[in-house]
Tab-separated table of C-alpha atoms in Angstrom:
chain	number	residue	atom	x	y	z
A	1	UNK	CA	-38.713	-5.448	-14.438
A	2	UNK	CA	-38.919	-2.450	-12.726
A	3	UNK	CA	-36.042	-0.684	-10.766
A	4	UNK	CA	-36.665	1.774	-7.912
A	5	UNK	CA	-34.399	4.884	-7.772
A	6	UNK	CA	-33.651	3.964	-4.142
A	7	UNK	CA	-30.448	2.512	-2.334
A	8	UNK	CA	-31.987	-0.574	0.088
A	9	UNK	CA	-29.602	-2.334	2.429
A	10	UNK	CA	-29.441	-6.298	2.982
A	11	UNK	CA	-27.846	-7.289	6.019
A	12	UNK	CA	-26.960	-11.348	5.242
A	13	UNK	CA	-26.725	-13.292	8.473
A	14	UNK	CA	-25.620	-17.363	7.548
A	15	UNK	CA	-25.948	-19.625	11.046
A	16	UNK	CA	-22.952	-21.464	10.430
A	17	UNK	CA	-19.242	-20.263	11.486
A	18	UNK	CA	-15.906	-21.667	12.358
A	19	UNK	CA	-14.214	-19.127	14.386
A	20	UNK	CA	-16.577	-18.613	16.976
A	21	UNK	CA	-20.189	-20.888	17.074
A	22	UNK	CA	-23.451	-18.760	16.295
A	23	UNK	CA	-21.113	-15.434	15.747
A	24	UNK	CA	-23.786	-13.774	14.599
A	25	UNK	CA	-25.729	-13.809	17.187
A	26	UNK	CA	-23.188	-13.111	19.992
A	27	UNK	CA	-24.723	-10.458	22.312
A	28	UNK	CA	-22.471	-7.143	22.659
A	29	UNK	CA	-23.922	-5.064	25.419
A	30	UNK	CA	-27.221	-7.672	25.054
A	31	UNK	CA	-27.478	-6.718	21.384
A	32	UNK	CA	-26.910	-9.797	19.355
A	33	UNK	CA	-24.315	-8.832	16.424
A	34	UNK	CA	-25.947	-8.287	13.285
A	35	UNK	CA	-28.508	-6.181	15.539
A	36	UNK	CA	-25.898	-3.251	15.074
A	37	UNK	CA	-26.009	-3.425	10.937
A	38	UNK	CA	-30.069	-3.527	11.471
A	39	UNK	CA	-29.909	-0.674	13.949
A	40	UNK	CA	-27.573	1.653	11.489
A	41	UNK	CA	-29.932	1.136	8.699
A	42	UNK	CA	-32.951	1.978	10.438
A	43	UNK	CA	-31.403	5.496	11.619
A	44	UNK	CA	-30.144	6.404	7.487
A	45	UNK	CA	-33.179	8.107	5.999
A	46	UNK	CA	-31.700	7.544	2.814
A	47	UNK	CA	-31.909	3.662	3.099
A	48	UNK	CA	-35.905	2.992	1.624
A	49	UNK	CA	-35.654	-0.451	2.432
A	50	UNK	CA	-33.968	-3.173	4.566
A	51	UNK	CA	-33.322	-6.707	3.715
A	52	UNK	CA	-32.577	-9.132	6.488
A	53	UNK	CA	-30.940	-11.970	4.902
A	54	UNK	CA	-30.555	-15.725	6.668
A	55	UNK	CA	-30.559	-19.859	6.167
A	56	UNK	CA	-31.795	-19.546	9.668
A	57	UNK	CA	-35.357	-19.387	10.664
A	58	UNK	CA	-33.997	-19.017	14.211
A	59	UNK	CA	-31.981	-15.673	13.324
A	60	UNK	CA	-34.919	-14.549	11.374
A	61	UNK	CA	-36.515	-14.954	14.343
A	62	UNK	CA	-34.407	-12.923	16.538
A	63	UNK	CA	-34.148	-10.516	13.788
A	64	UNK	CA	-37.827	-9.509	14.058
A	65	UNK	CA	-37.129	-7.650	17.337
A	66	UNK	CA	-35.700	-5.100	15.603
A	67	UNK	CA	-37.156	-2.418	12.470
A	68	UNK	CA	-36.339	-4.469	9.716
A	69	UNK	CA	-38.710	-4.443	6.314
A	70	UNK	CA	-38.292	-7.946	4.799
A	71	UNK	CA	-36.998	-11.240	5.984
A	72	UNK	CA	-35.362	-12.949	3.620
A	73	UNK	CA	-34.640	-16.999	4.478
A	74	UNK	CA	-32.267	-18.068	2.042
A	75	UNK	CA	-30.669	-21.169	0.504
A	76	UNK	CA	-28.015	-23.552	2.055
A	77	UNK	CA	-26.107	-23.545	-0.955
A	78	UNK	CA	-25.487	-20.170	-0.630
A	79	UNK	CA	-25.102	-20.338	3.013
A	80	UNK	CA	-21.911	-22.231	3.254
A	81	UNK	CA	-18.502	-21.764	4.265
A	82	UNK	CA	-17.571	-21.251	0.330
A	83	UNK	CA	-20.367	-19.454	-0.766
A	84	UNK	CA	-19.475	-15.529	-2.219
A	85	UNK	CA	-21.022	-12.676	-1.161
A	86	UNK	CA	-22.493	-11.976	-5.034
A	87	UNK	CA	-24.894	-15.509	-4.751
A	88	UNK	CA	-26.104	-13.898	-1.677
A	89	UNK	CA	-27.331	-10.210	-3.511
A	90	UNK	CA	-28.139	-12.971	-6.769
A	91	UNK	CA	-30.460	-15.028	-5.137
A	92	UNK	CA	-32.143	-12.424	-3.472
A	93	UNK	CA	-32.787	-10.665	-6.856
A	94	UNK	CA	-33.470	-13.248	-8.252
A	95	UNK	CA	-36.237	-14.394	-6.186
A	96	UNK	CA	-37.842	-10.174	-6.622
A	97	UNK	CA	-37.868	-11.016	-10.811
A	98	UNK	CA	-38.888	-14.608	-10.483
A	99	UNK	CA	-41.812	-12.760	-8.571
A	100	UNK	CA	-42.283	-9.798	-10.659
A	101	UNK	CA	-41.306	-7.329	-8.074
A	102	UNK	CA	-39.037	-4.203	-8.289
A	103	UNK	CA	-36.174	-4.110	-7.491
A	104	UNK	CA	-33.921	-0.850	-6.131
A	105	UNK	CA	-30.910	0.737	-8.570
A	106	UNK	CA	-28.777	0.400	-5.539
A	107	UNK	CA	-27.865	-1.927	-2.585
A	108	UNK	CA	-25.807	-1.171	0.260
A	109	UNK	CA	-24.113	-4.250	2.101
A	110	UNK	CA	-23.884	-4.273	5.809
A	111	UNK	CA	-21.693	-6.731	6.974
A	112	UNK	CA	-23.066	-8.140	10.622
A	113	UNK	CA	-19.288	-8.868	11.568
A	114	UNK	CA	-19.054	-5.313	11.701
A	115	UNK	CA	-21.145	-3.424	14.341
A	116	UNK	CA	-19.602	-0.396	14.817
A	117	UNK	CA	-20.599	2.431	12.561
A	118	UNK	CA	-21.410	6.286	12.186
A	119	UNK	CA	-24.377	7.325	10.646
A	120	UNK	CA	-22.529	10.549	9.453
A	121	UNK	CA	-19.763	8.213	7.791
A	122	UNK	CA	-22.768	6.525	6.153
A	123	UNK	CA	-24.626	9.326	4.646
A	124	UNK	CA	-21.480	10.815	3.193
A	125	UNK	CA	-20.538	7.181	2.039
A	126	UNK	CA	-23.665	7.795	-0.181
A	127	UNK	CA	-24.026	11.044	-1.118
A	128	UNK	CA	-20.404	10.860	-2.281
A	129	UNK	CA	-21.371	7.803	-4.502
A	130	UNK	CA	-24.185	9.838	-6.038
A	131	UNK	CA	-21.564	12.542	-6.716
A	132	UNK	CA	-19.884	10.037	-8.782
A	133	UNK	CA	-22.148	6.954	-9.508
A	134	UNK	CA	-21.366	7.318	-13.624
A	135	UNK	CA	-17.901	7.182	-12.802
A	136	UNK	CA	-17.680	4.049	-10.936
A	137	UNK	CA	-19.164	0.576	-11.015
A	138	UNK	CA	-19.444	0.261	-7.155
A	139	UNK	CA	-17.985	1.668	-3.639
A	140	UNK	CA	-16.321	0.750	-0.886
A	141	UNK	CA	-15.039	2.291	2.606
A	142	UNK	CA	-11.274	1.937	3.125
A	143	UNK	CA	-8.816	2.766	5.643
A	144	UNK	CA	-5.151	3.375	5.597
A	145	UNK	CA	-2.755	0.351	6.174
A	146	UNK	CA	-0.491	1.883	8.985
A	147	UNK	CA	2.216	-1.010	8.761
A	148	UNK	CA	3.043	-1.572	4.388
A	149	UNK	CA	1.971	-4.973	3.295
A	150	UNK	CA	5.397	-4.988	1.178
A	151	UNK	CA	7.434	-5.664	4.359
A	152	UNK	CA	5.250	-9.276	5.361
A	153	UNK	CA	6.761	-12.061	4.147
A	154	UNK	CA	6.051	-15.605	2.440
A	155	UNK	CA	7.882	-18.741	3.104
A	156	UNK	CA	9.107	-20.546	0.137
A	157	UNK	CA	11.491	-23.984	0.570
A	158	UNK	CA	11.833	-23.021	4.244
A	159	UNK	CA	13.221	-19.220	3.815
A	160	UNK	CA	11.686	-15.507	3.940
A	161	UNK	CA	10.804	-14.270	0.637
A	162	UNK	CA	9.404	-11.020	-0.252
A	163	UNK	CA	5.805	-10.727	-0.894
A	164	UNK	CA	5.151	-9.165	-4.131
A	165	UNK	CA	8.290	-11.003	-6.147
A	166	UNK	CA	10.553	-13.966	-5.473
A	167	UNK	CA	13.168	-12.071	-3.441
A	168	UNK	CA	15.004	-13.615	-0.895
A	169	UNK	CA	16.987	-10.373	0.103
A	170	UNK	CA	14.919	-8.497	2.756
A	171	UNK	CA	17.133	-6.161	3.415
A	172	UNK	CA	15.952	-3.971	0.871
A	173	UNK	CA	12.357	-4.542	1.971
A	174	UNK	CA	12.517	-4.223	5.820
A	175	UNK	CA	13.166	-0.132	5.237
A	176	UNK	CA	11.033	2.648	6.457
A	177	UNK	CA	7.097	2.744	6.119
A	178	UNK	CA	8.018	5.976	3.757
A	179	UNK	CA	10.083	4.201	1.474
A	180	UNK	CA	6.467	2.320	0.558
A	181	UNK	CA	3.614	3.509	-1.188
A	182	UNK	CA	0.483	4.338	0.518
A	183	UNK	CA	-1.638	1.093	0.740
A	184	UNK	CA	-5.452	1.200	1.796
A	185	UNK	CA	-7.915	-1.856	3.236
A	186	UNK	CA	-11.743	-2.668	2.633
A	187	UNK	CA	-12.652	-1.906	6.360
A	188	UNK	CA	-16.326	-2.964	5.280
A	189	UNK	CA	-18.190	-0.023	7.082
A	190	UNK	CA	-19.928	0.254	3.766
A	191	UNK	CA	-20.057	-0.920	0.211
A	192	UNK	CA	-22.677	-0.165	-2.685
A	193	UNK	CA	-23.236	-1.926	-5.399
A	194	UNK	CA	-25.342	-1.273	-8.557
A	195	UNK	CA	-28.280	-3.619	-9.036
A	196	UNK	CA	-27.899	-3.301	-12.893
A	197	UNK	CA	-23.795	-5.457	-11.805
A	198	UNK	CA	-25.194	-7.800	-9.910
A	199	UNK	CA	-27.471	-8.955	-12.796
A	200	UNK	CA	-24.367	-8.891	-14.872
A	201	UNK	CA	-22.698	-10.822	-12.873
A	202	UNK	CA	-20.789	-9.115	-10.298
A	203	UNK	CA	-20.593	-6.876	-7.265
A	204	UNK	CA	-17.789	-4.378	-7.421
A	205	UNK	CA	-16.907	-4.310	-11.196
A	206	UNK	CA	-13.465	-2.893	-12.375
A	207	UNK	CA	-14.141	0.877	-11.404
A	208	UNK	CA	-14.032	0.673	-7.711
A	209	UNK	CA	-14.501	4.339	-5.982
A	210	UNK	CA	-12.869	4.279	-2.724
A	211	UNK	CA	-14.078	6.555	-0.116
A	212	UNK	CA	-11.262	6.921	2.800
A	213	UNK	CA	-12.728	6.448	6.973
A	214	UNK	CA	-10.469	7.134	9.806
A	215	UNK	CA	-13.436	5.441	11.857
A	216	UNK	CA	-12.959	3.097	14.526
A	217	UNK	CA	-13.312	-0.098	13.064
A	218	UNK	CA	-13.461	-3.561	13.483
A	219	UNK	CA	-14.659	-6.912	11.733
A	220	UNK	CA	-15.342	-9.174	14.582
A	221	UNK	CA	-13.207	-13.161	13.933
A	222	UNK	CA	-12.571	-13.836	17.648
A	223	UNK	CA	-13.227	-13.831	20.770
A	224	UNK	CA	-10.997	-10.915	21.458
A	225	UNK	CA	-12.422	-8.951	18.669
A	226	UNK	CA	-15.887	-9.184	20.673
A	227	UNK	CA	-14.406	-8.160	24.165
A	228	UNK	CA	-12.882	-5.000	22.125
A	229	UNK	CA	-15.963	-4.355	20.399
A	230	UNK	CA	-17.785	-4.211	23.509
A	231	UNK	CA	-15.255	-2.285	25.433
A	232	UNK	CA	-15.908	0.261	23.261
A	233	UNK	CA	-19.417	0.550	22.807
A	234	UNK	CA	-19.249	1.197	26.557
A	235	UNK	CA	-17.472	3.602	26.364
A	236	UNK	CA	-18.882	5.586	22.995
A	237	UNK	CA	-22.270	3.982	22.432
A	238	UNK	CA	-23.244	2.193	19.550
């Protein structure tokens, strides 16, 4: 086998969703969704390849419309509601050894739910990770949490209850954001994972570098999330 010192991005596009039907192909300003993640790529010169990854010959399809430099159909089985993001990358590298092709040391994963990005956020999401790629065993873009996750609640035998311990007095959790520790979310902007993982069996591995975005962002679920998403790449451009 022979790896590639390169970073390629796979962009994995499944047919099937429950929020909203064919979600990744919902037009925003008459680009269909996952057209954003294949747009981004094509503008990072540090991105050597792109993977676009379906179970839909349709969406492939569609997906040939824009710069893309493989077209990946893949399996049902790991099309489905349940299946994890790591059979995706798997079967994909899989398919390049089974074939006796090389294969990159690094992939970056574009989510298509996301199609708002910088290309400055994205070339300092990677040259950061190459500052520090024996120190970690993948990256991800965060952002802040404005509102602490300590102060939502469970429901256990029909009352309140704390979220991180069975307590049932929320008096001494519904304080001040300051009184909680700084808390951080996987905004999915960017992630990059280490091909050498996935053929160990896993994405992000137990040394997960952050690297902190005050980006716009949003991971389209709804129909609101598209009318917001298209608000504002009317206003700012894609």
């Amino acid at each position: 086998m022979r790896f590639k010192n390169e970073f390629w991005a796979l962009i994995p596009a499944r047919s099937g969703s429950q929020g909203i039907k064919n979600k990744n192909i919902r037009k925003i300003s008459g680009v269909p969704l996952f057209g954003y993640s294949l747009k981004i790529a094509s503008k990072c010169k540090k991105i050597k390849k792109t993977i676009f990854s379906s179970d839909s010959k349709k969406y492939l399809k569609i997906g040939k419309k824009y710069k893309c430099d493989e077209y990946f159909l893949r399996s049902k089985k790991n099309s489905s509601n349940t299946a994890s993001e790591y059979s995706v990358f798997r079967e994909y590298v899989n398919q390049r050894i089974k074939k006796k092709l090389s294969l990159p040391l690094y992939f970056i994963h574009f989510r298509p739910t996301v199609p708002i990005r910088k290309i400055k956020t994205i070339n300092n999401v990677i040259n950061h990770f190459l500052k520090n790629k024996k120190k970690c065993t993948s990256m991800r873009s965060v952002s802040m949490v404005s509102d602490p996750p300590y102060r939502t609640n469970r429901i256990i035998n029909g009352k309140l209850c704390a979220l991180t311990k069975k307590d049932f007095d929320l008096d001494k959790w519904f304080r001040p954001r300051q009184f909680f520790p700084t808390t951080y979310k996987c905004n999915c902007i960017i992630d990059i994972y280490k091909t050498e993982n996935i053929l160990k069996g896993f994405l992000f591995g137990n040394k997960v570098l952050p690297y902190l975005t005050d980006d716009f962002k949003i991971d389209i679920d709804d129909e609101q999330d598209l009318k917001i998403a298209e608000n504002y790449i009317k206003l700012n451009g894609s």
